CSV table of C-alpha atoms in Angstrom, one decimal:
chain,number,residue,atom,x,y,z
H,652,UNK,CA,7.4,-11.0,17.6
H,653,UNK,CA,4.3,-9.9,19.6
H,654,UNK,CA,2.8,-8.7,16.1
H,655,UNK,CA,3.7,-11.7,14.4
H,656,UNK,CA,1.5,-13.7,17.0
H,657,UNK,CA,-1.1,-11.5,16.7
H,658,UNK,CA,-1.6,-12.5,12.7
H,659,UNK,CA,-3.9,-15.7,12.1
H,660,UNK,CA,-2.6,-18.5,10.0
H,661,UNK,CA,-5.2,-17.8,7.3
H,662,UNK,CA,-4.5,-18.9,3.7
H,663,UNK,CA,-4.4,-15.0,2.9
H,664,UNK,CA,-4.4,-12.6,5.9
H,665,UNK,CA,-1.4,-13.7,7.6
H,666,UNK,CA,1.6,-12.1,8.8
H,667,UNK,CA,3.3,-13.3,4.9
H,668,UNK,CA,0.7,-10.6,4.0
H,669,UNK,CA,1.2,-8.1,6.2
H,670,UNK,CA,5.5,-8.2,5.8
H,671,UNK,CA,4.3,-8.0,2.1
H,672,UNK,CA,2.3,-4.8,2.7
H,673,UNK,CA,4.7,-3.3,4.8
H,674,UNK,CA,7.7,-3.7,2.3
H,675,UNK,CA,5.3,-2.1,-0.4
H,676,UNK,CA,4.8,0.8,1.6
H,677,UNK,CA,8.7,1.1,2.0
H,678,UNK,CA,9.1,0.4,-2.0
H,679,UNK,CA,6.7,3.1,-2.4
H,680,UNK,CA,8.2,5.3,0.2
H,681,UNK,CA,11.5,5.5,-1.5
H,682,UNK,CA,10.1,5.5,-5.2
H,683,UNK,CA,8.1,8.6,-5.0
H,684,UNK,CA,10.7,10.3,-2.6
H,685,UNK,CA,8.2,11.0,0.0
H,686,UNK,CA,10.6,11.1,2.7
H,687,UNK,CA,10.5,15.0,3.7
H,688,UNK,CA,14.0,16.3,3.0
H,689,UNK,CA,15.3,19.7,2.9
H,690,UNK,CA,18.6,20.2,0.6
H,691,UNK,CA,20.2,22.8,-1.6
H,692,UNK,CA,20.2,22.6,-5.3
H,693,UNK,CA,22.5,25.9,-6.1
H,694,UNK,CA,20.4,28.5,-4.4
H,695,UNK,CA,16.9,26.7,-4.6
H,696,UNK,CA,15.5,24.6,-1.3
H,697,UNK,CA,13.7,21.9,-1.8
H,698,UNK,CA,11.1,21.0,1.1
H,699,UNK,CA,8.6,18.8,0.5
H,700,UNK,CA,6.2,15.4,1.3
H,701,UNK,CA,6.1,13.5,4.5
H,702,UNK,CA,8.0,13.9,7.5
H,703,UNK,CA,9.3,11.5,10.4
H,704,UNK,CA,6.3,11.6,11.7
H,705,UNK,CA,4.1,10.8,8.5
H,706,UNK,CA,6.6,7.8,7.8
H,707,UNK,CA,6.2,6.3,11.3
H,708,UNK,CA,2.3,6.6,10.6
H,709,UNK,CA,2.4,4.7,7.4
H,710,UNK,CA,4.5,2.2,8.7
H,711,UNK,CA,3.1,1.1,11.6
H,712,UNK,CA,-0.4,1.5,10.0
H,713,UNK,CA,1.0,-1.5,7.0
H,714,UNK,CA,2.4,-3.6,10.0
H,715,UNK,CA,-1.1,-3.5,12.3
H,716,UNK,CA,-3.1,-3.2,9.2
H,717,UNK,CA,-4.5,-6.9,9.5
H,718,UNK,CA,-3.8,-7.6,12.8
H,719,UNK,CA,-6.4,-11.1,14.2
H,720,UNK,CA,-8.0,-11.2,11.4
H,721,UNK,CA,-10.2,-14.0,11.5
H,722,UNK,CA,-10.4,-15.1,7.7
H,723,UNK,CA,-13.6,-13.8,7.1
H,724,UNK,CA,-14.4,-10.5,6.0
H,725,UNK,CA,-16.9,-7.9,6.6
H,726,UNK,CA,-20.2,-9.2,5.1
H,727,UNK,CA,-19.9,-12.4,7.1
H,728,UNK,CA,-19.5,-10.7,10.2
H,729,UNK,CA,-22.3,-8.3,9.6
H,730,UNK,CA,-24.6,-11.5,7.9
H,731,UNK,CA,-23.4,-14.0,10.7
H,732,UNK,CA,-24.0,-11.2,13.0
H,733,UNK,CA,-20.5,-12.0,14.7
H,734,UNK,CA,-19.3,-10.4,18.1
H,735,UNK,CA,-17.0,-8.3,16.3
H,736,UNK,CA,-20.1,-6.9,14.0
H,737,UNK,CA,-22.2,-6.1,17.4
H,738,UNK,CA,-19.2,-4.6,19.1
H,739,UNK,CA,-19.1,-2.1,15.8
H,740,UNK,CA,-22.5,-1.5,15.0
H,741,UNK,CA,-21.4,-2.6,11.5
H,742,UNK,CA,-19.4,-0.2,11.1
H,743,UNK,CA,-16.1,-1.8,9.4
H,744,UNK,CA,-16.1,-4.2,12.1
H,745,UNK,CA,-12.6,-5.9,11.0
H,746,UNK,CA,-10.6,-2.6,10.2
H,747,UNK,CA,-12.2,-0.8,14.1
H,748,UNK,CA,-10.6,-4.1,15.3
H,749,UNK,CA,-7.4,-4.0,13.8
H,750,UNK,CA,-7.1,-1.0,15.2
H,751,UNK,CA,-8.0,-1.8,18.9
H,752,UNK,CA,-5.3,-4.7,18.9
H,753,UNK,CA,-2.7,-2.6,17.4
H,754,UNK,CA,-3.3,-0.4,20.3
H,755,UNK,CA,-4.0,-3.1,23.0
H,756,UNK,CA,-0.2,-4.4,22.4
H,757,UNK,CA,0.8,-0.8,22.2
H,758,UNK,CA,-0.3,-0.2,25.4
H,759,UNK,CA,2.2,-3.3,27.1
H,760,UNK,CA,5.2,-1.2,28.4
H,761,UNK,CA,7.7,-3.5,27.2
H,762,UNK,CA,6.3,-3.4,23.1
H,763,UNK,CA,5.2,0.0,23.6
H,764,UNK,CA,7.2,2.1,20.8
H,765,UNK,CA,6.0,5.5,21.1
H,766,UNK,CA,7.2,5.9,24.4
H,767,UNK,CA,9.4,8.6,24.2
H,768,UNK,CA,7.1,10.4,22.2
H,769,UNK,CA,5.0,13.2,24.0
H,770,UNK,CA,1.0,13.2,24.3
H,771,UNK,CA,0.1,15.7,21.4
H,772,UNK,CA,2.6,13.3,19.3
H,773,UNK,CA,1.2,10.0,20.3
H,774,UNK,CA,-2.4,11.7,19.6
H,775,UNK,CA,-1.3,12.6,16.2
H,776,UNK,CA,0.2,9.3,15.5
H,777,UNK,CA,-2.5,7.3,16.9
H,778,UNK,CA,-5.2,8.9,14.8
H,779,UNK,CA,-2.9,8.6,12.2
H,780,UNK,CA,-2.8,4.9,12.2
H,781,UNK,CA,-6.7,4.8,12.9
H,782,UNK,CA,-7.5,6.6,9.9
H,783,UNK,CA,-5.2,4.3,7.7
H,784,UNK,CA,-6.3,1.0,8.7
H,785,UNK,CA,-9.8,2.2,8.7
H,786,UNK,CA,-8.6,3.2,5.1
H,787,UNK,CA,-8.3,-0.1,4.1
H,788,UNK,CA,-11.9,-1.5,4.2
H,789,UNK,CA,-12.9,-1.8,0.6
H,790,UNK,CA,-16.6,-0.8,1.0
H,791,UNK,CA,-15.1,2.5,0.9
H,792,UNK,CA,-12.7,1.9,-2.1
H,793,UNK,CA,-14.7,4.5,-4.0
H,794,UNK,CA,-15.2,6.8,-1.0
H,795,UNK,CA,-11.5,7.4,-0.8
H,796,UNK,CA,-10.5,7.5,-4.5
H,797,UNK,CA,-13.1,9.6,-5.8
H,798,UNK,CA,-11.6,12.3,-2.9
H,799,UNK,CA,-8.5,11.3,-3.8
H,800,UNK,CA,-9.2,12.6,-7.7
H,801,UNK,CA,-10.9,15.9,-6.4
H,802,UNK,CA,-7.9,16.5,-4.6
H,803,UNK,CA,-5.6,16.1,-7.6
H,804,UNK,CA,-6.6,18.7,-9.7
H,805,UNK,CA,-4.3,21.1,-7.4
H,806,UNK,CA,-2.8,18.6,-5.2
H,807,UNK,CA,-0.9,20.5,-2.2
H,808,UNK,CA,1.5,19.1,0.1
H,809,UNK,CA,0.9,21.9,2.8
H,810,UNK,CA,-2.7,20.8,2.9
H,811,UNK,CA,-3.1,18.6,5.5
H,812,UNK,CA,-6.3,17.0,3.9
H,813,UNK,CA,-4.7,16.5,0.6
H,814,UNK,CA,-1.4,14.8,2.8
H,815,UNK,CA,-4.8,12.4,4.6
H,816,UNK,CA,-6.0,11.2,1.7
H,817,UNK,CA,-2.4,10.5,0.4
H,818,UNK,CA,-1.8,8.6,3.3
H,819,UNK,CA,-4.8,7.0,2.6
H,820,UNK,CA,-4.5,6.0,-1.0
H,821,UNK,CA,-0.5,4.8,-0.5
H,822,UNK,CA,-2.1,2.4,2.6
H,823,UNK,CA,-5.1,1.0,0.0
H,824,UNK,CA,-2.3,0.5,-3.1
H,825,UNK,CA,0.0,-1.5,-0.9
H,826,UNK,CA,-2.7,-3.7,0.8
H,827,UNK,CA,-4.0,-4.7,-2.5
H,828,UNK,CA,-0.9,-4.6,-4.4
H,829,UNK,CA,0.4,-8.4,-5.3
H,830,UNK,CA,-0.4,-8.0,-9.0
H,831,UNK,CA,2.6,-5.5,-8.6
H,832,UNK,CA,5.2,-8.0,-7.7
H,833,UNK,CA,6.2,-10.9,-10.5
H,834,UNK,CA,3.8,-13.7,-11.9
H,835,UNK,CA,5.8,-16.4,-10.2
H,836,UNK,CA,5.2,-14.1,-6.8
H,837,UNK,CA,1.9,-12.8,-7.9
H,838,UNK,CA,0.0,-15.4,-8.6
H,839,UNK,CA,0.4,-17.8,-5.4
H,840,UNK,CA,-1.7,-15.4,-3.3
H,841,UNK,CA,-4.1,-15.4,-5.9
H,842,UNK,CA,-4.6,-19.3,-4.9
H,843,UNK,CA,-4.4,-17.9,-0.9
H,844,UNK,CA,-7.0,-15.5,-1.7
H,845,UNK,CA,-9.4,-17.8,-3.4
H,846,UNK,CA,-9.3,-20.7,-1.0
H,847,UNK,CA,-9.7,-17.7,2.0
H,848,UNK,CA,-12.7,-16.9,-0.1
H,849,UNK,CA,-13.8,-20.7,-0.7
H,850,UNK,CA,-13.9,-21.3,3.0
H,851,UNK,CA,-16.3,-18.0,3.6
H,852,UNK,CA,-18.6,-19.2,0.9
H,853,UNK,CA,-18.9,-22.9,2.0
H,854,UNK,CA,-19.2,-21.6,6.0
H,855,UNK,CA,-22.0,-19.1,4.2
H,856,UNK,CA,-24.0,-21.9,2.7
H,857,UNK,CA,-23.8,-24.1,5.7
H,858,UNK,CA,-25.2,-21.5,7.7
H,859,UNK,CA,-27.7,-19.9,4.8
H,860,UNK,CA,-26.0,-16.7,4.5
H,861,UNK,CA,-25.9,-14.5,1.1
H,862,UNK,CA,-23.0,-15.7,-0.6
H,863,UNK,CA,-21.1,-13.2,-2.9
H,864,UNK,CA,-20.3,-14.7,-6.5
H,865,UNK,CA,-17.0,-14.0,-6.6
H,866,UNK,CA,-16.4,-15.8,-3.6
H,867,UNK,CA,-18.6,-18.8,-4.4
H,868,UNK,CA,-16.4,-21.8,-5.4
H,869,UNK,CA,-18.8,-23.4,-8.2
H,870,UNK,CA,-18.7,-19.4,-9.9
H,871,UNK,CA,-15.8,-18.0,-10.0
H,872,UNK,CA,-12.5,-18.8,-12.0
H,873,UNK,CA,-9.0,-17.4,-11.4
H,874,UNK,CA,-8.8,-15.4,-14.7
H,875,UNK,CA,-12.6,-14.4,-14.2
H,876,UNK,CA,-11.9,-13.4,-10.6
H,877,UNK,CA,-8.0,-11.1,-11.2
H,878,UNK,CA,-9.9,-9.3,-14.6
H,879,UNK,CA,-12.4,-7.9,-13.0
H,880,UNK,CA,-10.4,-6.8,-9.8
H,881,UNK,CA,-7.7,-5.7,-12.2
H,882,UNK,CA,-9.9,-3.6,-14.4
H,883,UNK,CA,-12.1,-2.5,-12.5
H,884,UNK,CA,-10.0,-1.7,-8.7
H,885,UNK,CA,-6.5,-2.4,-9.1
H,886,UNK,CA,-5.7,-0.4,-12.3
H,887,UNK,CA,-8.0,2.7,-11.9
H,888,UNK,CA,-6.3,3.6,-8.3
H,889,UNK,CA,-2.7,3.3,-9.8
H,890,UNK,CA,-3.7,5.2,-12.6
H,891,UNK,CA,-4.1,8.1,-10.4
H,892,UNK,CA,-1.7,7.6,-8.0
H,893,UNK,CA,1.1,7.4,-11.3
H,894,UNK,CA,-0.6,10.9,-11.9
H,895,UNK,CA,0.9,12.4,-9.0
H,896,UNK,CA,4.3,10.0,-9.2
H,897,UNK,CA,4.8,9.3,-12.4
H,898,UNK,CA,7.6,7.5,-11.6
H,899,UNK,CA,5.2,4.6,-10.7
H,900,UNK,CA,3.7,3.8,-13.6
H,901,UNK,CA,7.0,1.5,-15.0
H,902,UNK,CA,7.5,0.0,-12.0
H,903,UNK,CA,3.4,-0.8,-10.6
H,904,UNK,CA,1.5,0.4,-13.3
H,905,UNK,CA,2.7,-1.5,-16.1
H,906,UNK,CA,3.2,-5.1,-14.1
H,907,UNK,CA,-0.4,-4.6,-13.8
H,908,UNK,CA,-1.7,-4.0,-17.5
H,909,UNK,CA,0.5,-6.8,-18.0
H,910,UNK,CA,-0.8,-8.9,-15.3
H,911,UNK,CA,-4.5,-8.1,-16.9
H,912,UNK,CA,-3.5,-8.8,-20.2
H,913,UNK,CA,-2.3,-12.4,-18.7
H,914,UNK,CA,-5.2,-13.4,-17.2
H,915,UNK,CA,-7.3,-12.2,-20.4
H,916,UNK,CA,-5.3,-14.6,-22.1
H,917,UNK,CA,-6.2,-17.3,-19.6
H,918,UNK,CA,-9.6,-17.0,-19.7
H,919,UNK,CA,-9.8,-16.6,-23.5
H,920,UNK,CA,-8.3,-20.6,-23.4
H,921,UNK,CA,-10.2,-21.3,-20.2
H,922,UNK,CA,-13.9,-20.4,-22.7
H,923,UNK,CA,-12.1,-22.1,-25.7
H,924,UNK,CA,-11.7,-25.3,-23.5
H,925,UNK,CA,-14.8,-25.3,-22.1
H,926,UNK,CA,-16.7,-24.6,-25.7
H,927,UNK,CA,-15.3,-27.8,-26.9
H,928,UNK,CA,-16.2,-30.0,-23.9
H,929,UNK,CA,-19.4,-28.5,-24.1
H,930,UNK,CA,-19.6,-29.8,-27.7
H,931,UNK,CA,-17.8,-33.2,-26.8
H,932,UNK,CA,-20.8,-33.7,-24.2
H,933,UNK,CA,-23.6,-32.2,-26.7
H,934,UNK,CA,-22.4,-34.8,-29.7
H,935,UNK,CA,-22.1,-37.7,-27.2
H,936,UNK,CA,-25.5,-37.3,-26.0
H,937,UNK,CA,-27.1,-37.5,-29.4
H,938,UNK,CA,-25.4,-40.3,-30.3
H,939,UNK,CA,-23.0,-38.4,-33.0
H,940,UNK,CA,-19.7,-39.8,-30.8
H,941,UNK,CA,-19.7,-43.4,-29.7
């Protein structure tokens, strides 16, 4: 309850989206058996992936993730030069506070849920959740996948780097991972997300602030806005992670090369529609319609 309070009621970030994050990571969890288990298969022992520990981490990391976030992202609090912004020196001013919240309510005795653990464990864990919610900033989308790719030439699960930048990649799929679910699921938060954005964009103008294009209500389309993100973000990182798991790609991968394919479609009529009200208003003009 004290984590529910602590999510806005944005049109986007909002605990809806952080209950949706955290039950990717569980889907995600149990499809690429990550869950460290030891187990006999006739005289071989299998050993692998996450342990306790790891789960706990990624868990609790998708739950905080988005914790009082104030509907506006990053560029507006560097731009608008917001409280949060000086606090952080710019420095992923919305992730850094995420991550103090998270550990402001873990800090109250009575919601504290690492109490049993010992010191060098809540270290571990704590830095563990810091790394993942910083993880989820998308200036450093290619930061983090690019290392993720190095890394999976000869991934290794003993490698505590490689096992990082796991972490780090499973926290990024799941935060941006609605196109995974079904259209009729899908494509509601598409309409959260843009009106989230709208409300940037028109506070930006009022206040003379750059204002991104794909945030600017009089630019961008829904098709316009999903194809790019699809293509060009979503896709790329599932791509690799189905590498490693292949076991993602029917299940993620393909929802989302369908989910592009859609919205190609929709913009295809969206530029036919607008071709022949363009030529309704040209004829009318010069007198060819009456």
């Amino acid at each position: 309850l004290c984590i529910h309070d602590n999510y806005r009621n944005n049109p986007f970030h909002n605990f809806r989206h952080c209950f949706c994050v955290t039950q990717m990571m569980y889907s995600m969890i149990s499809l690429c058996s990550l869950q460290k288990s030891q187990y006999y298969i006739n005289i071989f022992i299998l050993q692998e992936k996450f342990s306790q520990i790891d789960i706990l981490i990624l868990m609790t990391a998708a739950v905080c993730h988005d914790l009082d976030h104030p509907g506006y992202n990053n560029t507006y609090q560097i731009n608008a030069r917001t409280e949060l912004a000086v606090r952080y020196n710019d420095i992923s001013p919305l992730e850094n506070h995420h991550c103090a919240v998270a550990f402001q309510i873990i800090s109250q005795p009575e919601y504290n849920i690492f109490s049993n653990v010992d010191q060098d464990q809540f270290k571990q864990i704590r830095q563990g959740i810091i790394t993942l919610i910083l993880a989820t900033d998308m200036a450093r989308h290619a930061e983090i996948l690019d290392s993720f790719k190095e890394k999976m030439e000869n991934f290794d699960y003993s490698n505590e780097k490689h096992m990082t930048c796991l972490k780090m990649i499973l926290i990024k799929c799941c935060d941006i991972s609605n196109e995974v679910r079904p259209m009729e699921v899908a494509e509601p938060w598409v309409d959260c997300l843009l009106e989230e954005y709208f409300m940037q964009s028109d506070r930006e103008k009022s206040e003379g602030l750059p204002v991104a294009p794909f945030m600017d209500r009089d630019k961008v389309t829904k098709p316009t806005a999903q194809i790019g993100f699809l293509k060009f973000v979503l896709i790329p990182m599932f791509e690799t992670v189905t590498k490693l798991f292949p076991e993602v790609e029917e299940m993620m991968l393909q929802p989302l090369w369908e989910s592009r394919d859609r919205y190609e479609e929709l913009k295809q009529i969206d530029d036919a529609m607008k071709e022949v009200s363009s030529k309704y208003l040209f004829d009318k003009a010069n007198g060819m319609i009456k």
